[in-house]
Amino acid sequence: MKAFTFVAFASPILAAAIKGRALDQPIDSITTSLNGTHVLDDDIRVLCGAPSDYPNTEFSAYDYSYPVGLLLSGGSRRIHVDAGPRKCKQAACNANGGAGVFICNDQHNPIDVLYTDAGFFAQRVYEKCKHRRDGTDYVQKGQAFCPQNWNVILADVGKVCTASTLPNSD
């Protein structure tokens, strides 16, 4: 029998609660509210090694700590992604490139996603695609899908990071 713990929060509050935890500390099962839609953590589809059109990379778990933490600290700020499908935008990365997070829109209209919601999904990829090798934790590239038809990808952003900080609040 699987035990569930349900907690409902508005997205910024959820991120604040999660932000106090280490990135690799698992969340049993949680419900979060994304624009009025409740998403059960166990129902989020995460694919490790995806998508196939991104470089097949892995970085130390430490390298993903900054980009994922940056998103989780986003408060009420939002990132705009143009109409899709498959329209992706760098959301967070290390200043010198490398490990980063993309948000992709699969809708036919533009979207504005809370950074904290993107961080929640990025954290799911971080947790599921992490593995240990030679005494070090690594995270393989991966993708998590939101039921609202957008997704988050952890992958190599290359040498140019355009999202090493979040924009100021509106």
CSV table of C-alpha atoms in Angstrom, one decimal:
chain,number,residue,atom,x,y,z
A,1,MET,CA,0.0,0.0,0.0
A,2,LYS,CA,1.4,3.4,-0.9
A,3,ALA,CA,1.1,6.2,1.6
A,4,PHE,CA,0.2,9.7,0.4
A,5,THR,CA,0.7,13.0,2.0
A,6,PHE,CA,-1.4,15.7,0.4
A,7,VAL,CA,-0.6,19.4,0.9
A,8,ALA,CA,-2.2,22.2,-1.2
A,9,PHE,CA,-0.4,25.5,-1.5
A,10,ALA,CA,-0.5,28.4,-3.9
A,11,SER,CA,2.6,28.1,-6.1
A,12,PRO,CA,4.8,30.8,-4.4
A,13,ILE,CA,4.0,29.3,-1.0
A,14,LEU,CA,4.8,25.8,-2.2
A,15,ALA,CA,8.1,27.0,-3.6
A,16,ALA,CA,9.0,28.7,-0.3
A,17,ALA,CA,8.2,25.5,1.5
A,18,ILE,CA,10.3,23.4,-0.9
A,19,LYS,CA,13.1,26.0,-1.0
A,20,GLY,CA,14.0,25.3,2.6
A,21,ARG,CA,14.8,21.6,1.7
A,22,ALA,CA,17.9,20.3,0.0
A,23,LEU,CA,17.2,19.6,-3.7
A,24,ASP,CA,17.8,15.9,-3.3
A,25,GLN,CA,15.4,15.5,-0.3
A,26,PRO,CA,12.4,13.7,-1.8
A,27,ILE,CA,8.8,14.9,-1.5
A,28,ASP,CA,6.5,12.0,-0.9
A,29,SER,CA,3.5,13.1,-2.7
A,30,ILE,CA,2.2,16.7,-3.0
A,31,THR,CA,-0.5,18.6,-4.7
A,32,THR,CA,0.2,22.0,-6.1
A,33,SER,CA,-2.0,24.5,-7.7
A,34,LEU,CA,-1.0,25.7,-11.1
A,35,ASN,CA,-3.4,28.5,-12.3
A,36,GLY,CA,-6.3,26.7,-10.5
A,37,THR,CA,-5.4,23.2,-11.7
A,38,HIS,CA,-4.3,20.8,-9.0
A,39,VAL,CA,-1.3,18.6,-10.0
A,40,LEU,CA,-0.4,15.5,-8.0
A,41,ASP,CA,3.3,14.9,-7.8
A,42,ASP,CA,2.9,11.2,-8.6
A,43,ASP,CA,1.1,12.1,-11.8
A,44,ILE,CA,3.9,14.2,-13.3
A,45,ARG,CA,5.5,12.4,-16.2
A,46,VAL,CA,9.3,12.7,-16.1
A,47,LEU,CA,11.6,11.3,-18.8
A,48,CYS,CA,15.3,10.9,-18.2
A,49,GLY,CA,17.5,11.1,-21.2
A,50,ALA,CA,14.9,13.2,-23.1
A,51,PRO,CA,14.4,15.0,-25.3
A,52,SER,CA,16.4,13.3,-28.0
A,53,ASP,CA,17.1,16.6,-29.9
A,54,TYR,CA,19.1,18.0,-26.9
A,55,PRO,CA,22.7,17.0,-26.3
A,56,ASN,CA,23.1,13.8,-24.4
A,57,THR,CA,24.7,15.3,-21.3
A,58,GLU,CA,24.9,14.9,-17.6
A,59,PHE,CA,26.2,17.3,-15.0
A,60,SER,CA,27.1,17.0,-11.4
A,61,ALA,CA,24.0,17.5,-9.2
A,62,TYR,CA,25.8,20.5,-7.7
A,63,ASP,CA,25.8,22.2,-11.2
A,64,TYR,CA,22.0,22.0,-11.3
A,65,SER,CA,21.6,23.4,-7.7
A,66,TYR,CA,21.9,27.0,-8.8
A,67,PRO,CA,19.5,27.0,-11.8
A,68,VAL,CA,16.8,24.9,-10.0
A,69,GLY,CA,17.2,27.0,-6.8
A,70,LEU,CA,16.9,30.2,-8.8
A,71,LEU,CA,13.6,29.1,-10.2
A,72,LEU,CA,12.2,28.0,-6.8
A,73,SER,CA,13.1,31.5,-5.4
A,74,GLY,CA,11.1,33.2,-8.2
A,75,GLY,CA,8.2,34.4,-5.9
A,76,SER,CA,5.3,35.8,-8.0
A,77,ARG,CA,7.5,36.5,-11.1
A,78,ARG,CA,6.6,34.9,-14.4
A,79,ILE,CA,8.5,33.9,-17.5
A,80,HIS,CA,6.8,34.5,-20.9
A,81,VAL,CA,7.1,31.8,-23.5
A,82,ASP,CA,5.9,32.5,-27.1
A,83,ALA,CA,3.2,30.4,-28.7
A,84,GLY,CA,4.2,26.8,-29.6
A,85,PRO,CA,4.2,24.0,-30.1
A,86,ARG,CA,7.8,23.2,-29.0
A,87,LYS,CA,8.7,26.8,-28.4
A,88,CYS,CA,11.5,26.7,-25.7
A,89,LYS,CA,13.2,29.4,-23.7
A,90,GLN,CA,16.1,29.4,-21.3
A,91,ALA,CA,14.7,29.9,-17.8
A,92,ALA,CA,17.7,29.5,-15.5
A,93,CYS,CA,21.4,28.6,-15.9
A,94,ASN,CA,24.8,29.1,-14.5
A,95,ALA,CA,26.5,32.3,-15.7
A,96,ASN,CA,29.1,30.4,-17.7
A,97,GLY,CA,26.7,28.1,-19.4
A,98,GLY,CA,26.5,24.3,-18.9
A,99,ALA,CA,23.7,23.0,-16.7
A,100,GLY,CA,20.4,24.8,-17.1
A,101,VAL,CA,16.6,24.7,-17.3
A,102,PHE,CA,14.4,25.4,-20.3
A,103,ILE,CA,10.7,26.0,-20.3
A,104,CYS,CA,8.8,24.8,-23.4
A,105,ASN,CA,5.4,25.8,-24.6
A,106,ASP,CA,3.4,23.2,-26.5
A,107,GLN,CA,0.2,25.4,-26.6
A,108,HIS,CA,-0.8,27.4,-29.7
A,109,ASN,CA,-0.9,30.5,-27.6
A,110,PRO,CA,1.8,32.3,-25.5
A,111,ILE,CA,2.0,31.4,-21.8
A,112,ASP,CA,3.3,33.1,-18.7
A,113,VAL,CA,4.6,30.5,-16.2
A,114,LEU,CA,5.5,31.2,-12.6
A,115,TYR,CA,9.2,30.7,-12.1
A,116,THR,CA,8.3,28.7,-8.9
A,117,ASP,CA,6.0,26.4,-10.9
A,118,ALA,CA,8.9,25.8,-13.4
A,119,GLY,CA,11.2,25.1,-10.4
A,120,PHE,CA,8.7,22.6,-9.0
A,121,PHE,CA,8.9,20.6,-12.3
A,122,ALA,CA,12.7,21.1,-12.6
A,123,GLN,CA,13.0,19.6,-9.2
A,124,ARG,CA,11.1,16.5,-10.3
A,125,VAL,CA,13.6,16.0,-13.1
A,126,TYR,CA,16.5,16.6,-10.7
A,127,GLU,CA,15.2,14.0,-8.3
A,128,LYS,CA,14.3,11.3,-10.9
A,129,CYS,CA,17.3,11.6,-13.2
A,130,LYS,CA,19.9,11.8,-10.5
A,131,HIS,CA,22.3,8.8,-10.1
A,132,ARG,CA,25.5,8.2,-8.2
A,133,ARG,CA,28.8,7.3,-9.8
A,134,ASP,CA,32.3,7.2,-8.2
A,135,GLY,CA,31.0,8.9,-5.0
A,136,THR,CA,29.4,11.8,-6.9
A,137,ASP,CA,25.8,12.5,-7.7
A,138,TYR,CA,25.1,13.3,-11.4
A,139,VAL,CA,21.9,14.4,-13.1
A,140,GLN,CA,21.2,13.2,-16.6
A,141,LYS,CA,19.2,15.5,-19.0
A,142,GLY,CA,15.5,15.1,-18.6
A,143,GLN,CA,12.1,16.5,-19.1
A,144,ALA,CA,8.9,16.9,-17.0
A,145,PHE,CA,5.5,17.5,-18.4
A,146,CYS,CA,2.8,19.8,-16.9
A,147,PRO,CA,-0.8,18.9,-17.6
A,148,GLN,CA,-1.3,22.4,-18.9
A,149,ASN,CA,0.7,21.6,-22.0
A,150,TRP,CA,4.1,23.0,-21.1
A,151,ASN,CA,7.2,21.3,-20.0
A,152,VAL,CA,10.6,21.8,-18.3
A,153,ILE,CA,13.9,20.4,-19.6
A,154,LEU,CA,17.1,20.1,-17.6
A,155,ALA,CA,20.0,20.1,-20.2
A,156,ASP,CA,23.1,21.7,-21.4
A,157,VAL,CA,22.5,25.4,-22.4
A,158,GLY,CA,25.8,25.5,-24.1
A,159,LYS,CA,28.4,28.2,-23.5
A,160,VAL,CA,25.9,31.1,-23.5
A,161,CYS,CA,23.5,31.6,-20.6
A,162,THR,CA,20.9,34.2,-21.0
A,163,ALA,CA,19.1,33.5,-17.7
A,164,SER,CA,21.6,33.5,-14.9
A,165,THR,CA,19.4,35.9,-12.9
A,166,LEU,CA,15.6,36.4,-12.6
A,167,PRO,CA,14.1,39.7,-13.8
A,168,ASN,CA,13.1,42.2,-11.2
A,169,SER,CA,9.5,42.0,-9.9
A,170,ASP,CA,6.9,43.9,-11.9
